[in-house]
């Protein structure tokens, strides 16, 4: 595939794990429609309810009723961001998968930059925030995971990873084949 600047991308499945985020989902949906839908022939948004006990599922259901390109996946309990992402990615149907957080820390307007980096030699692109804006509880809960991942991947590789990424669906399919 040639670089995507100025061209239409194949379809994008946007996977968003949600946790206590009913107030940001409609805006996220609007931003994706404004900035990502024009980039591709087809887009789907998969909002994964990670065991929310607030109004998040109600908002997800309302968005799915309002937009034919929005779907909700509801997990039985809180399994954590990684597992919620996996559940959504397994439900993805389109050639490219974009994962993004529910808090708009990574703006959908930056997806074009990720897409422009995909070419014949690049199948996965990470975006990193200029400034991380997480609550003390969320930051504290992830410290151990970050240390373990940094040890496994190396600090240079792990420091560049984030939940804001665009990749070819074939990578997920290849991973599934390895585990079968």
PDB file of C-alpha atoms in Angstrom:
ATOM      1  CA  UNK A   1       0.000   0.000   0.000  1.00  0.00           C
ATOM      2  CA  UNK A   2       1.364   3.409  -0.899  1.00  0.00           C
ATOM      3  CA  UNK A   3       1.372   6.279   1.597  1.00  0.00           C
ATOM      4  CA  UNK A   4      -2.124   7.540   2.242  1.00  0.00           C
ATOM      5  CA  UNK A   5      -1.667  11.298   1.898  1.00  0.00           C
ATOM      6  CA  UNK A   6      -4.513  12.669  -0.181  1.00  0.00           C
ATOM      7  CA  UNK A   7      -6.093   9.272  -0.791  1.00  0.00           C
ATOM      8  CA  UNK A   8      -8.979   7.346   0.668  1.00  0.00           C
ATOM      9  CA  UNK A   9      -8.014   4.698   3.196  1.00  0.00           C
ATOM     10  CA  UNK A  10      -9.645   1.321   3.348  1.00  0.00           C
ATOM     11  CA  UNK A  11     -12.253   1.075   6.091  1.00  0.00           C
ATOM     12  CA  UNK A  12     -11.323   1.796   9.704  1.00  0.00           C
ATOM     13  CA  UNK A  13     -12.693   0.053  12.785  1.00  0.00           C
ATOM     14  CA  UNK A  14     -12.305   2.399  15.750  1.00  0.00           C
ATOM     15  CA  UNK A  15     -12.133   0.525  19.061  1.00  0.00           C
ATOM     16  CA  UNK A  16     -12.675   2.479  22.272  1.00  0.00           C
ATOM     17  CA  UNK A  17     -12.593   0.880  25.730  1.00  0.00           C
ATOM     18  CA  UNK A  18     -14.882   2.887  28.001  1.00  0.00           C
ATOM     19  CA  UNK A  19     -14.777   3.276  31.747  1.00  0.00           C
ATOM     20  CA  UNK A  20     -16.849   5.852  33.597  1.00  0.00           C
ATOM     21  CA  UNK A  21     -17.044   8.079  30.555  1.00  0.00           C
ATOM     22  CA  UNK A  22     -20.669   8.900  29.717  1.00  0.00           C
ATOM     23  CA  UNK A  23     -19.825  12.598  29.440  1.00  0.00           C
ATOM     24  CA  UNK A  24     -17.176  12.267  26.707  1.00  0.00           C
ATOM     25  CA  UNK A  25     -18.627   9.673  24.333  1.00  0.00           C
ATOM     26  CA  UNK A  26     -20.942  11.908  22.286  1.00  0.00           C
ATOM     27  CA  UNK A  27     -18.111  14.403  21.718  1.00  0.00           C
ATOM     28  CA  UNK A  28     -15.734  11.565  20.797  1.00  0.00           C
ATOM     29  CA  UNK A  29     -18.310  10.299  18.310  1.00  0.00           C
ATOM     30  CA  UNK A  30     -18.650  13.795  16.794  1.00  0.00           C
ATOM     31  CA  UNK A  31     -14.861  14.204  16.545  1.00  0.00           C
ATOM     32  CA  UNK A  32     -14.451  10.801  14.870  1.00  0.00           C
ATOM     33  CA  UNK A  33     -17.197  11.626  12.393  1.00  0.00           C
ATOM     34  CA  UNK A  34     -15.556  14.966  11.615  1.00  0.00           C
ATOM     35  CA  UNK A  35     -11.928  13.826  11.363  1.00  0.00           C
ATOM     36  CA  UNK A  36     -11.822  10.064  10.641  1.00  0.00           C
ATOM     37  CA  UNK A  37     -14.848   9.301   8.477  1.00  0.00           C
ATOM     38  CA  UNK A  38     -13.616  11.586   5.673  1.00  0.00           C
ATOM     39  CA  UNK A  39     -10.336   9.619   5.544  1.00  0.00           C
ATOM     40  CA  UNK A  40     -11.876   6.282   4.701  1.00  0.00           C
ATOM     41  CA  UNK A  41     -14.511   4.638   2.592  1.00  0.00           C
ATOM     42  CA  UNK A  42     -16.152   3.100   5.634  1.00  0.00           C
ATOM     43  CA  UNK A  43     -15.855   3.490   9.400  1.00  0.00           C
ATOM     44  CA  UNK A  44     -17.281   1.637  12.357  1.00  0.00           C
ATOM     45  CA  UNK A  45     -17.009   2.655  15.997  1.00  0.00           C
ATOM     46  CA  UNK A  46     -16.942  -0.109  18.592  1.00  0.00           C
ATOM     47  CA  UNK A  47     -17.489   1.222  22.118  1.00  0.00           C
ATOM     48  CA  UNK A  48     -16.589  -1.404  24.717  1.00  0.00           C
ATOM     49  CA  UNK A  49     -18.307  -1.004  28.090  1.00  0.00           C
ATOM     50  CA  UNK A  50     -15.706  -2.332  30.536  1.00  0.00           C
ATOM     51  CA  UNK A  51     -18.076  -3.156  33.387  1.00  0.00           C
ATOM     52  CA  UNK A  52     -19.309   0.371  33.988  1.00  0.00           C
ATOM     53  CA  UNK A  53     -21.717   0.961  36.852  1.00  0.00           C
ATOM     54  CA  UNK A  54     -22.687   4.469  35.743  1.00  0.00           C
ATOM     55  CA  UNK A  55     -24.635   5.686  32.679  1.00  0.00           C
ATOM     56  CA  UNK A  56     -21.931   4.751  30.159  1.00  0.00           C
ATOM     57  CA  UNK A  57     -23.870   1.803  28.691  1.00  0.00           C
ATOM     58  CA  UNK A  58     -27.004   3.951  28.332  1.00  0.00           C
ATOM     59  CA  UNK A  59     -24.993   6.516  26.367  1.00  0.00           C
ATOM     60  CA  UNK A  60     -23.377   3.788  24.216  1.00  0.00           C
ATOM     61  CA  UNK A  61     -26.814   2.320  23.444  1.00  0.00           C
ATOM     62  CA  UNK A  62     -28.159   5.757  22.510  1.00  0.00           C
ATOM     63  CA  UNK A  63     -25.232   6.420  20.167  1.00  0.00           C
ATOM     64  CA  UNK A  64     -25.680   2.990  18.554  1.00  0.00           C
ATOM     65  CA  UNK A  65     -29.376   3.786  18.023  1.00  0.00           C
ATOM     66  CA  UNK A  66     -28.533   7.185  16.510  1.00  0.00           C
ATOM     67  CA  UNK A  67     -25.684   6.150  14.200  1.00  0.00           C
ATOM     68  CA  UNK A  68     -25.600   2.987  12.074  1.00  0.00           C
ATOM     69  CA  UNK A  69     -21.778   2.993  12.249  1.00  0.00           C
ATOM     70  CA  UNK A  70     -21.665   2.748  16.078  1.00  0.00           C
ATOM     71  CA  UNK A  71     -21.840  -0.557  17.955  1.00  0.00           C
ATOM     72  CA  UNK A  72     -21.570  -1.365  21.621  1.00  0.00           C
ATOM     73  CA  UNK A  73     -19.936  -4.346  23.298  1.00  0.00           C
ATOM     74  CA  UNK A  74     -20.804  -4.857  26.956  1.00  0.00           C
ATOM     75  CA  UNK A  75     -18.454  -6.852  29.179  1.00  0.00           C
ATOM     76  CA  UNK A  76     -19.894  -8.642  32.202  1.00  0.00           C
ATOM     77  CA  UNK A  77     -17.528  -6.919  34.605  1.00  0.00           C
ATOM     78  CA  UNK A  78     -14.474  -4.662  34.609  1.00  0.00           C
ATOM     79  CA  UNK A  79     -11.690  -6.642  32.937  1.00  0.00           C
ATOM     80  CA  UNK A  80      -9.337  -3.692  32.415  1.00  0.00           C
ATOM     81  CA  UNK A  81      -8.352  -1.615  29.409  1.00  0.00           C
ATOM     82  CA  UNK A  82      -6.203  -4.281  27.712  1.00  0.00           C
ATOM     83  CA  UNK A  83      -8.941  -6.922  27.747  1.00  0.00           C
ATOM     84  CA  UNK A  84     -11.588  -4.402  26.708  1.00  0.00           C
ATOM     85  CA  UNK A  85      -9.411  -3.459  23.726  1.00  0.00           C
ATOM     86  CA  UNK A  86      -8.997  -7.128  22.787  1.00  0.00           C
ATOM     87  CA  UNK A  87     -12.759  -7.689  22.967  1.00  0.00           C
ATOM     88  CA  UNK A  88     -13.374  -4.729  20.668  1.00  0.00           C
ATOM     89  CA  UNK A  89     -10.585  -5.668  18.250  1.00  0.00           C
ATOM     90  CA  UNK A  90     -12.005  -9.169  17.901  1.00  0.00           C
ATOM     91  CA  UNK A  91     -15.321  -7.585  16.903  1.00  0.00           C
ATOM     92  CA  UNK A  92     -13.683  -5.297  14.317  1.00  0.00           C
ATOM     93  CA  UNK A  93     -14.592  -5.979  10.681  1.00  0.00           C
ATOM     94  CA  UNK A  94     -12.669  -3.437   8.593  1.00  0.00           C
ATOM     95  CA  UNK A  95      -9.095  -3.544   7.171  1.00  0.00           C
ATOM     96  CA  UNK A  96      -7.575  -1.002   9.590  1.00  0.00           C
ATOM     97  CA  UNK A  97      -8.050  -0.857  13.353  1.00  0.00           C
ATOM     98  CA  UNK A  98      -7.668   2.362  15.316  1.00  0.00           C
ATOM     99  CA  UNK A  99      -7.613   2.167  19.103  1.00  0.00           C
ATOM    100  CA  UNK A 100      -8.154   5.330  21.073  1.00  0.00           C
ATOM    101  CA  UNK A 101      -9.076   6.195  24.647  1.00  0.00           C
ATOM    102  CA  UNK A 102     -12.494   7.530  25.618  1.00  0.00           C
ATOM    103  CA  UNK A 103     -11.183  10.723  27.217  1.00  0.00           C
ATOM    104  CA  UNK A 104     -10.117  12.592  24.035  1.00  0.00           C
ATOM    105  CA  UNK A 105      -6.541  12.821  25.323  1.00  0.00           C
ATOM    106  CA  UNK A 106      -5.520  11.768  21.827  1.00  0.00           C
ATOM    107  CA  UNK A 107      -7.534  13.933  19.458  1.00  0.00           C
ATOM    108  CA  UNK A 108      -9.149  12.227  16.458  1.00  0.00           C
ATOM    109  CA  UNK A 109      -7.789  15.092  14.354  1.00  0.00           C
ATOM    110  CA  UNK A 110      -4.365  13.407  14.696  1.00  0.00           C
ATOM    111  CA  UNK A 111      -5.488  10.139  13.060  1.00  0.00           C
ATOM    112  CA  UNK A 112      -4.445  11.456   9.644  1.00  0.00           C
ATOM    113  CA  UNK A 113      -0.848  11.587  10.916  1.00  0.00           C
ATOM    114  CA  UNK A 114      -1.034   7.933  11.951  1.00  0.00           C
ATOM    115  CA  UNK A 115      -2.561   6.971   8.602  1.00  0.00           C
ATOM    116  CA  UNK A 116       0.111   8.853   6.672  1.00  0.00           C
ATOM    117  CA  UNK A 117       2.789   6.747   8.367  1.00  0.00           C
ATOM    118  CA  UNK A 118       1.344   3.432   7.105  1.00  0.00           C
ATOM    119  CA  UNK A 119       3.090   2.187   3.973  1.00  0.00           C
ATOM    120  CA  UNK A 120       4.422  -1.065   2.504  1.00  0.00           C
ATOM    121  CA  UNK A 121       6.951  -1.424   5.328  1.00  0.00           C
ATOM    122  CA  UNK A 122       4.811  -0.197   8.235  1.00  0.00           C
ATOM    123  CA  UNK A 123       1.817  -2.103   9.587  1.00  0.00           C
ATOM    124  CA  UNK A 124       1.479  -0.508  13.046  1.00  0.00           C
ATOM    125  CA  UNK A 125       1.785   3.134  14.096  1.00  0.00           C
ATOM    126  CA  UNK A 126       1.607   4.506  17.640  1.00  0.00           C
ATOM    127  CA  UNK A 127       0.729   8.047  18.590  1.00  0.00           C
ATOM    128  CA  UNK A 128       1.933   9.466  21.884  1.00  0.00           C
ATOM    129  CA  UNK A 129       0.443  12.390  23.774  1.00  0.00           C
ATOM    130  CA  UNK A 130       2.525  15.489  24.342  1.00  0.00           C
ATOM    131  CA  UNK A 131       1.268  15.561  27.921  1.00  0.00           C
ATOM    132  CA  UNK A 132      -0.399  12.691  29.762  1.00  0.00           C
ATOM    133  CA  UNK A 133      -3.522  13.710  31.670  1.00  0.00           C
ATOM    134  CA  UNK A 134      -4.639  10.830  33.866  1.00  0.00           C
ATOM    135  CA  UNK A 135      -6.127  10.847  37.333  1.00  0.00           C
ATOM    136  CA  UNK A 136      -3.912   9.918  40.273  1.00  0.00           C
ATOM    137  CA  UNK A 137      -5.831   6.645  40.724  1.00  0.00           C
ATOM    138  CA  UNK A 138      -5.463   5.624  37.105  1.00  0.00           C
ATOM    139  CA  UNK A 139      -1.781   6.564  37.007  1.00  0.00           C
ATOM    140  CA  UNK A 140      -1.070   4.738  40.246  1.00  0.00           C
ATOM    141  CA  UNK A 141      -2.914   1.606  39.145  1.00  0.00           C
ATOM    142  CA  UNK A 142      -0.902   1.379  35.944  1.00  0.00           C
ATOM    143  CA  UNK A 143       2.579   1.924  37.404  1.00  0.00           C
ATOM    144  CA  UNK A 144       3.275  -1.778  37.955  1.00  0.00           C
ATOM    145  CA  UNK A 145       2.048  -2.712  34.487  1.00  0.00           C
ATOM    146  CA  UNK A 146       4.225  -0.013  32.930  1.00  0.00           C
ATOM    147  CA  UNK A 147       7.311  -1.260  34.776  1.00  0.00           C
ATOM    148  CA  UNK A 148       6.690  -4.860  33.715  1.00  0.00           C
ATOM    149  CA  UNK A 149       6.045  -3.911  30.074  1.00  0.00           C
ATOM    150  CA  UNK A 150       9.155  -1.736  30.021  1.00  0.00           C
ATOM    151  CA  UNK A 151      11.226  -4.680  31.271  1.00  0.00           C
ATOM    152  CA  UNK A 152       9.728  -7.054  28.688  1.00  0.00           C
ATOM    153  CA  UNK A 153       9.866  -4.721  25.663  1.00  0.00           C
ATOM    154  CA  UNK A 154      12.749  -2.517  26.681  1.00  0.00           C
ATOM    155  CA  UNK A 155      12.350   1.068  27.830  1.00  0.00           C
ATOM    156  CA  UNK A 156      12.918   2.590  24.377  1.00  0.00           C
ATOM    157  CA  UNK A 157      10.179   0.492  22.729  1.00  0.00           C
ATOM    158  CA  UNK A 158       7.653   0.662  25.555  1.00  0.00           C
ATOM    159  CA  UNK A 159       7.997   4.413  26.092  1.00  0.00           C
ATOM    160  CA  UNK A 160       6.738   4.916  22.526  1.00  0.00           C
ATOM    161  CA  UNK A 161       3.665   2.691  22.867  1.00  0.00           C
ATOM    162  CA  UNK A 162       0.208   3.945  23.748  1.00  0.00           C
ATOM    163  CA  UNK A 163      -3.441   3.050  23.343  1.00  0.00           C
ATOM    164  CA  UNK A 164      -3.565   5.482  20.393  1.00  0.00           C
ATOM    165  CA  UNK A 165      -2.559   3.293  17.474  1.00  0.00           C
ATOM    166  CA  UNK A 166      -3.517   2.390  13.945  1.00  0.00           C
ATOM    167  CA  UNK A 167      -2.695  -1.007  12.499  1.00  0.00           C
ATOM    168  CA  UNK A 168      -3.631  -3.432   9.800  1.00  0.00           C
ATOM    169  CA  UNK A 169      -6.205  -6.032  10.788  1.00  0.00           C
ATOM    170  CA  UNK A 170      -3.902  -8.760   9.409  1.00  0.00           C
ATOM    171  CA  UNK A 171      -1.693  -8.295  12.475  1.00  0.00           C
ATOM    172  CA  UNK A 172      -4.576  -9.310  14.719  1.00  0.00           C
ATOM    173  CA  UNK A 173      -5.395 -12.256  12.458  1.00  0.00           C
ATOM    174  CA  UNK A 174      -1.723 -13.376  12.500  1.00  0.00           C
ATOM    175  CA  UNK A 175      -1.703 -13.164  16.288  1.00  0.00           C
ATOM    176  CA  UNK A 176      -4.839 -15.306  16.488  1.00  0.00           C
ATOM    177  CA  UNK A 177      -3.265 -17.948  14.209  1.00  0.00           C
ATOM    178  CA  UNK A 178      -0.176 -18.137  16.455  1.00  0.00           C
ATOM    179  CA  UNK A 179      -2.409 -18.830  19.475  1.00  0.00           C
ATOM    180  CA  UNK A 180      -4.623 -21.451  17.807  1.00  0.00           C
TER     181      UNK A 180
END
